[in-house]
Coordinates of C-alpha atoms and ligand atoms in Angstrom, one line a residue:
X1 CA 4.8 33.6 -8.2
X2 CA 3.5 32.2 -11.3
X3 CA 2.4 28.4 -10.8
X4 CA 4.8 25.4 -11.6
X5 CA 4.0 23.6 -14.4
X6 CA 5.8 20.9 -14.3
X7 CA 8.4 19.4 -11.5
X8 CA 11.9 17.6 -11.6
X9 CA 9.6 14.6 -11.3
X10 CA 7.9 15.6 -14.5
X11 CA 4.8 15.6 -12.6
X12 CA 2.2 18.2 -13.1
X13 CA 0.5 20.4 -11.0
X14 CA -2.8 18.4 -11.2
X15 CA -0.6 15.2 -10.5
X16 CA 0.8 16.3 -7.6
X17 CA -2.5 17.3 -6.4
X18 CA -4.0 14.3 -7.2
X19 CA -1.0 12.7 -5.1
X20 CA -1.9 14.7 -1.9
X21 CA -5.7 13.6 -2.7
X22 CA -4.3 10.0 -2.6
X23 CA -2.5 10.6 0.6
X24 CA -5.2 12.3 2.8
X25 CA -8.1 9.5 1.3
X26 CA -6.1 6.9 2.5
X27 CA -5.3 8.1 5.6
X28 CA -8.7 9.1 6.5
X29 CA -9.9 5.6 5.1
X30 CA -7.8 3.8 7.7
X31 CA -8.7 6.2 10.7
X32 CA -12.3 6.0 9.9
X33 CA -11.9 2.2 10.3
X34 CA -10.1 2.8 13.1
X35 CA -12.7 4.3 14.7
X36 CA -15.3 1.7 13.6
X37 CA -13.6 -0.9 15.3
X38 CA -13.8 0.8 18.7
X39 CA -17.3 1.3 18.1
X40 CA -17.7 -2.4 17.5
X41 CA -19.2 -2.1 14.2
X42 CA -16.3 -3.4 11.9
X43 CA -17.0 -7.6 11.1
X44 CA -13.4 -7.9 10.0
X45 CA -9.9 -7.6 11.7
X46 CA -8.6 -4.2 10.7
X47 CA -4.5 -3.8 10.1
X48 CA -4.4 0.0 9.5
X49 CA -1.3 1.4 7.6
X50 CA -1.4 4.8 9.2
X51 CA 1.9 6.2 8.9
X52 CA 2.8 4.3 5.4
X53 CA 0.7 5.9 3.0
X54 CA 3.6 7.3 1.0
X55 CA 4.7 4.1 0.2
X56 CA 1.4 3.1 -1.6
X57 CA 0.9 6.3 -3.3
X58 CA 4.5 6.8 -4.5
X59 CA 4.3 3.1 -5.9
X60 CA 0.8 2.8 -7.2
X61 CA 0.7 6.5 -8.9
X62 CA 0.7 6.0 -12.5
X63 CA 0.5 2.3 -12.8
X64 CA -1.9 1.1 -15.6
X65 CA -4.8 -1.1 -15.2
X66 CA -2.9 -4.1 -16.4
X67 CA 0.0 -3.9 -14.2
X68 CA -0.6 -6.0 -11.5
X69 CA -0.2 -5.4 -7.5
X70 CA -0.2 -8.2 -4.7
X71 CA -1.3 -6.0 -1.8
X72 CA -0.6 -7.0 1.9
X73 CA -3.2 -6.8 4.8
X74 CA -2.4 -3.1 5.3
X75 CA -2.4 -2.2 1.9
X76 CA -6.0 -1.2 1.6
X77 CA -4.8 2.1 -0.2
X78 CA -3.7 0.0 -3.3
X79 CA -6.9 -1.6 -4.1
X80 CA -8.6 2.2 -3.9
X81 CA -5.6 3.6 -6.4
X82 CA -6.0 0.6 -8.8
X83 CA -9.5 1.3 -8.9
X84 CA -11.8 -0.2 -6.6
X85 CA -14.6 2.1 -5.3
X86 CA -14.7 3.3 -1.8
X87 CA -18.3 2.0 -1.5
X88 CA -17.1 -1.3 -2.9
X89 CA -13.8 -1.1 -0.4
X90 CA -16.1 -0.3 2.8
X91 CA -18.9 -2.9 1.7
X92 CA -15.9 -5.5 2.0
X93 CA -14.6 -4.3 5.7
X94 CA -18.3 -4.6 6.3
X95 CA -18.5 -8.2 4.8
X96 CA -21.1 -7.1 3.0
X97 CA -22.6 -8.6 -0.2
X98 CA -21.7 -5.6 -2.2
X99 CA -18.0 -6.1 -1.3
X100 CA -15.2 -7.6 -3.4
X101 CA -15.6 -10.7 -1.9
X102 CA -19.2 -10.7 -1.7
X103 CA -18.8 -11.1 2.2
X104 CA -17.1 -14.4 2.1
X105 CA -13.7 -13.1 3.2
X106 CA -12.2 -11.6 6.3
X107 CA -11.6 -8.3 4.1
X108 CA -8.2 -7.9 2.9
X109 CA -7.7 -11.1 1.2
X110 CA -9.6 -10.5 -1.9
X111 CA -8.4 -9.7 -5.1
X112 CA -9.8 -8.5 -8.6
X113 CA -8.2 -9.6 -11.6
X114 CA -10.3 -7.4 -13.8
X115 CA -8.4 -4.4 -12.0
X116 CA -4.8 -6.0 -11.7
X117 CA -5.1 -6.8 -7.9
X118 CA -4.0 -10.5 -6.8
X119 CA -5.6 -11.1 -3.3
X120 CA -3.1 -12.3 -0.7
X121 CA -3.4 -14.9 1.4
X122 CA -2.6 -15.1 5.3
X123 CA 0.9 -16.8 4.7
X124 CA 3.2 -14.1 4.7
X125 CA 5.4 -14.1 1.7
X126 CA 3.5 -16.2 -0.3
X127 CA 2.1 -13.6 -2.6
X128 CA 5.9 -13.3 -3.8
X129 CA 6.3 -16.5 -5.6
X130 CA 2.7 -15.9 -7.2
X131 CA 4.1 -12.3 -8.0
X132 CA 6.8 -14.4 -9.9
X133 CA 4.6 -16.4 -11.6
X134 CA 2.6 -13.0 -12.9
X135 CA 6.0 -11.3 -13.7
X136 CA 6.9 -15.0 -15.7
X137 CA 3.4 -14.8 -17.7
X138 CA 4.0 -11.2 -19.1
X139 CA 7.5 -12.2 -20.1
X140 CA 6.1 -15.3 -22.0
X141 CA 3.7 -13.0 -23.7
X142 CA 6.1 -10.3 -24.2
X143 CA 3.9 -7.9 -22.4
X144 CA 5.5 -4.5 -21.0
X145 CA 3.2 -5.0 -17.6
X146 CA 4.6 -5.3 -14.6
X147 CA 3.9 -6.8 -11.1
X148 CA 4.4 -4.8 -7.9
X149 CA 4.5 -7.0 -4.7
X150 CA 4.5 -5.9 -1.2
X151 CA 6.1 -7.4 1.9
X152 CA 7.5 -6.3 5.4
X153 CA 10.9 -7.0 6.5
X154 CA 9.3 -9.8 8.5
X155 CA 8.0 -11.5 5.6
X156 CA 11.4 -11.3 3.9
X157 CA 12.8 -13.8 6.4
X158 CA 10.5 -16.8 5.0
X159 CA 11.5 -18.8 2.3
X160 CA 9.1 -17.7 -0.2
X161 CA 10.5 -14.7 -0.3
X162 CA 14.2 -16.0 -1.2
X163 CA 12.5 -18.4 -4.1
X164 CA 10.5 -15.8 -5.6
X165 CA 13.5 -13.1 -5.7
X166 CA 15.8 -15.8 -6.8
X167 CA 13.1 -16.6 -9.8
X168 CA 12.8 -13.3 -10.5
X169 CA 16.6 -12.5 -11.0
X170 CA 17.5 -15.8 -12.9
X171 CA 14.3 -14.9 -15.5
X172 CA 14.9 -11.0 -15.4
X173 CA 11.2 -10.7 -14.6
X174 CA 9.4 -7.6 -14.8
X175 CA 8.6 -7.3 -10.8
X176 CA 8.8 -4.3 -8.2
X177 CA 9.6 -5.9 -5.1
X178 CA 8.2 -3.3 -2.2
X179 CA 9.6 -3.9 1.5
X180 CA 7.1 -1.9 3.7
X181 CA 10.1 -1.8 6.7
X182 CA 8.0 -0.5 9.5
X183 CA 10.4 -2.1 11.8
X184 CA 8.4 -4.5 13.5
X185 CA 7.1 -7.9 12.4
X186 CA 4.2 -8.0 14.9
X187 CA 5.8 -7.3 18.1
X188 CA 9.5 -8.5 17.1
X189 CA 11.7 -5.5 16.3
X190 CA 14.1 -5.4 13.4
X191 CA 17.3 -6.2 15.0
X192 CA 15.9 -9.5 16.7
X193 CA 14.9 -10.7 13.3
X194 CA 17.6 -9.9 11.0
X195 CA 21.3 -9.6 11.1
X196 CA 21.6 -6.9 8.8
X197 CA 20.3 -3.6 8.9
X198 CA 18.7 -3.2 5.1
X199 CA 16.5 -5.5 3.5
X200 CA 17.6 -3.9 0.3
X201 CA 21.3 -5.6 0.6
X202 CA 19.2 -9.0 0.1
X203 CA 18.7 -7.9 -3.4
X204 CA 22.1 -8.6 -4.5
X205 CA 22.3 -12.4 -3.5
X206 CA 19.8 -12.8 -6.6
X207 CA 21.4 -10.7 -9.0
X208 CA 19.6 -7.3 -9.1
X209 CA 19.5 -3.9 -7.5
X210 CA 18.0 -3.4 -4.2
X211 CA 17.8 0.7 -2.8
X212 CA 16.6 1.6 0.5
X213 CA 14.7 5.0 0.7
X214 CA 12.8 7.1 3.0
X215 CA 9.2 5.7 2.8
X216 CA 7.6 8.4 4.2
X217 CA 8.6 10.7 1.5
X218 CA 6.1 10.3 -1.2
X219 CA 8.3 11.8 -3.7
X220 CA 11.3 10.0 -2.9
X221 CA 9.2 6.6 -3.4
X222 CA 7.8 7.7 -6.7
X223 CA 11.2 8.9 -7.8
X224 CA 12.7 5.4 -7.1
X225 CA 10.0 3.6 -8.4
X226 CA 9.5 5.4 -11.8
X227 CA 13.5 4.4 -12.6
X228 CA 12.4 0.8 -11.6
X229 CA 9.6 0.7 -13.3
X230 CA 11.4 1.8 -16.5
X231 CA 13.8 -0.9 -16.1
X232 CA 11.4 -3.5 -15.8
X233 CA 9.2 -2.5 -18.6
X234 CA 12.1 -2.0 -20.6
X235 CA 13.1 -6.0 -19.9
X236 CA 15.8 -5.2 -17.4
X237 CA 14.4 -7.2 -14.8
X238 CA 13.4 -6.9 -11.3
X239 CA 14.1 -4.4 -8.6
X240 CA 13.9 -4.3 -4.5
X241 CA 12.7 -1.0 -3.2
X242 CA 13.1 -0.8 0.6
X243 CA 10.8 2.0 2.2
X244 CA 12.0 2.5 5.7
X245 CA 8.4 3.6 7.7
X246 CA 6.7 3.0 10.9
X247 CA 3.0 1.9 11.6
X248 CA 1.6 4.2 14.1
X249 CA -1.0 1.9 15.1
X250 CA -0.6 -1.8 16.5
X251 CA 0.0 -4.9 14.3
X252 CA -3.9 -4.7 14.2
X253 CA -6.2 -2.7 15.9
X254 CA -6.8 -4.9 18.4
X255 CA -2.8 -4.9 18.9
X256 CA -2.2 -2.3 21.7
X257 CA 1.6 -2.4 20.8
X258 CA 3.1 -2.2 24.5
X259 CA 6.3 -3.6 22.8
X260 CA 7.5 -0.2 21.6
X261 CA 8.0 3.2 23.3
X262 CA 6.2 6.3 23.5
X263 CA 9.6 8.1 22.8
X264 CA 9.7 5.9 19.4
X265 CA 6.1 6.8 18.2
X266 CA 6.3 10.5 18.8
X267 CA 9.7 10.3 16.7
X268 CA 8.2 9.0 13.4
X269 CA 4.9 10.7 14.1
X270 CA 7.4 13.7 13.6
X271 CA 8.1 12.1 10.1
X272 CA 4.5 11.9 9.1
X273 CA 4.3 11.8 5.2
X274 CA 1.3 14.0 4.8
X275 CA 2.8 17.3 6.3
X276 CA 6.1 16.4 4.7
X277 CA 4.4 16.5 1.4
X278 CA 2.0 19.3 2.6
X279 CA 5.2 21.4 3.1
X280 CA 6.5 20.8 -0.1
X281 CA 3.5 21.9 -1.7
X282 CA 3.1 24.9 0.2
X283 CA 6.8 26.0 0.0
X284 CA 6.4 25.9 -3.8
X285 CA 3.0 27.7 -3.4
X286 CA 1.1 25.0 -5.2
X287 CA -1.5 24.3 -2.5
X288 CA -3.8 27.2 -1.4
X289 CA -5.8 26.8 1.9
X290 CA -9.0 26.4 -0.3
X291 CA -7.6 23.8 -2.1
X292 CA -6.3 22.3 0.9
X293 CA -9.6 22.4 2.2
X294 CA -11.5 21.5 -0.8
X295 CA -9.4 18.0 -0.9
X296 CA -10.2 17.4 2.9
X297 CA -14.3 18.0 2.0
X298 CA -13.7 15.5 -1.0
X299 CA -11.8 12.9 1.1
X300 CA -14.7 13.2 4.2
X301 CA -17.7 13.1 1.9
X302 CA -16.3 9.9 -0.2
X303 CA -15.9 8.2 3.2
X304 CA -19.0 9.4 4.7
X305 CA -20.7 8.1 1.3
X306 CA -19.1 4.7 1.2
X307 CA -19.9 4.2 4.8
X308 CA -23.7 4.9 4.5
X309 CA -23.8 2.7 1.4
X310 CA -21.9 -0.3 3.3
X311 CA -23.8 0.0 6.4
X312 CA -27.3 -0.1 4.4
X313 CA -26.0 -2.9 2.2
X314 CA -27.5 -6.2 2.1
X315 CA -25.8 -8.8 3.9
X316 CA -24.6 -12.0 2.1
X317 CA -27.4 -14.6 1.1
X318 CA -26.2 -17.9 2.6
X319 CA -27.5 -19.5 -0.7
X320 CA -24.5 -17.9 -2.3
X321 CA -21.7 -19.6 -0.6
X322 CA -21.5 -22.2 -3.0
X323 CA -21.6 -20.0 -6.0
X324 CA -18.3 -18.6 -8.2
X325 CA -16.4 -21.9 -7.0
X326 CA -13.5 -22.8 -9.1
X327 CA -14.1 -26.2 -9.3
Ligands
TPP401 C1 4.2 -17.4 7.1 C2 3.7 -16.9 8.3 N1 4.1 -16.7 9.5 C3 3.5 -16.1 10.7 C4 2.3 -15.3 10.3 C5 1.8 -14.6 11.6 N2 2.0 -13.1 11.3 C6 0.8 -12.4 11.1 S1 1.4 -10.9 10.6 C7 2.9 -10.9 11.1 C8 3.9 -10.1 11.2 C9 4.3 -9.3 10.0 O1 5.2 -8.7 9.9 P1 5.8 -8.0 8.7 O2 6.0 -9.0 7.3 O3 7.1 -6.8 8.7 O4 4.8 -6.9 8.1 P2 4.0 -5.9 9.0 O5 2.7 -6.5 9.4 O6 4.8 -5.1 9.5 O7 3.5 -5.1 7.5 C10 3.2 -12.4 11.5 C11 4.4 -12.9 12.1 C12 2.0 -15.2 9.2 N3 0.8 -15.1 8.7 N4 2.4 -16.1 8.1

């Protein structure tokens, strides 16, 4: 069968393989961190997004450097896809001087404006009004950049969420509100914290569209994102995309997740985003066994290299604790 050059999603074969690479890299990064936590080697708290990779890949793929992302604690992949190299990211997890925040922060609260990454704080939902502010800036400066703001279904119950969506709706701001609905806010299941089934329904109250999609299908996420991106860049305002998914591990690596059943976990593992996308590629004969092995090799060597670099990197110098201060 001749190779397909373009799919109906307007992605070339090379782009589809890149998407495959990102899914695999982000999964492998989190899996390696999980092992390192068990070995007592990581200094930071680790909140893996294993099982949720299709959301980050489908929403970050194709963003420009100037577009901003506001990632969550579980969104290490967004840092990688926005251009933070694996060595810096791994250094960040080890609290090393070569990390993004030079060892001054517990891993996932860092950001880097040059790459369009706003560093989230621990306060859930608090990144959303900031995203609204970024969106307002782009609008006032007549730029076509967008803001991609991530939040959990749990965070959608906070006041900040509602204020941010209201403001974005009133001012038609170029923001993509991406809900990573992984069914649990720490140990609280969705039905114990929300009286509706779909977070997407909340957008209507603020005057813009909300869609609820399969967050484990990277092409479904990509497709929903492309429509919303075009509207945002064209001045038509925000969209809420609710991606239904599941986190395989506990809230963090120290949470054994006793509040859920083995059956539920097994059911969601059968919807693993990576085999779903692999099956798609193989079904269209777009991915040979050799190419698959090549991706696996690249992923492993990237992570091995990053780990070696981070473990050998210098600890922060205590004298630097008072440098880089804003005021
Ligand atoms: C404002 C606020 N309230 C409570 C917490 C404690 N807390 C940390 S994570 C979490 C659950 C988050 O659930 P969700 O927003 O669905 O995101 P997920 O971790 O599932 O991706 C809670 C309650 C917090 N960090 N911030």
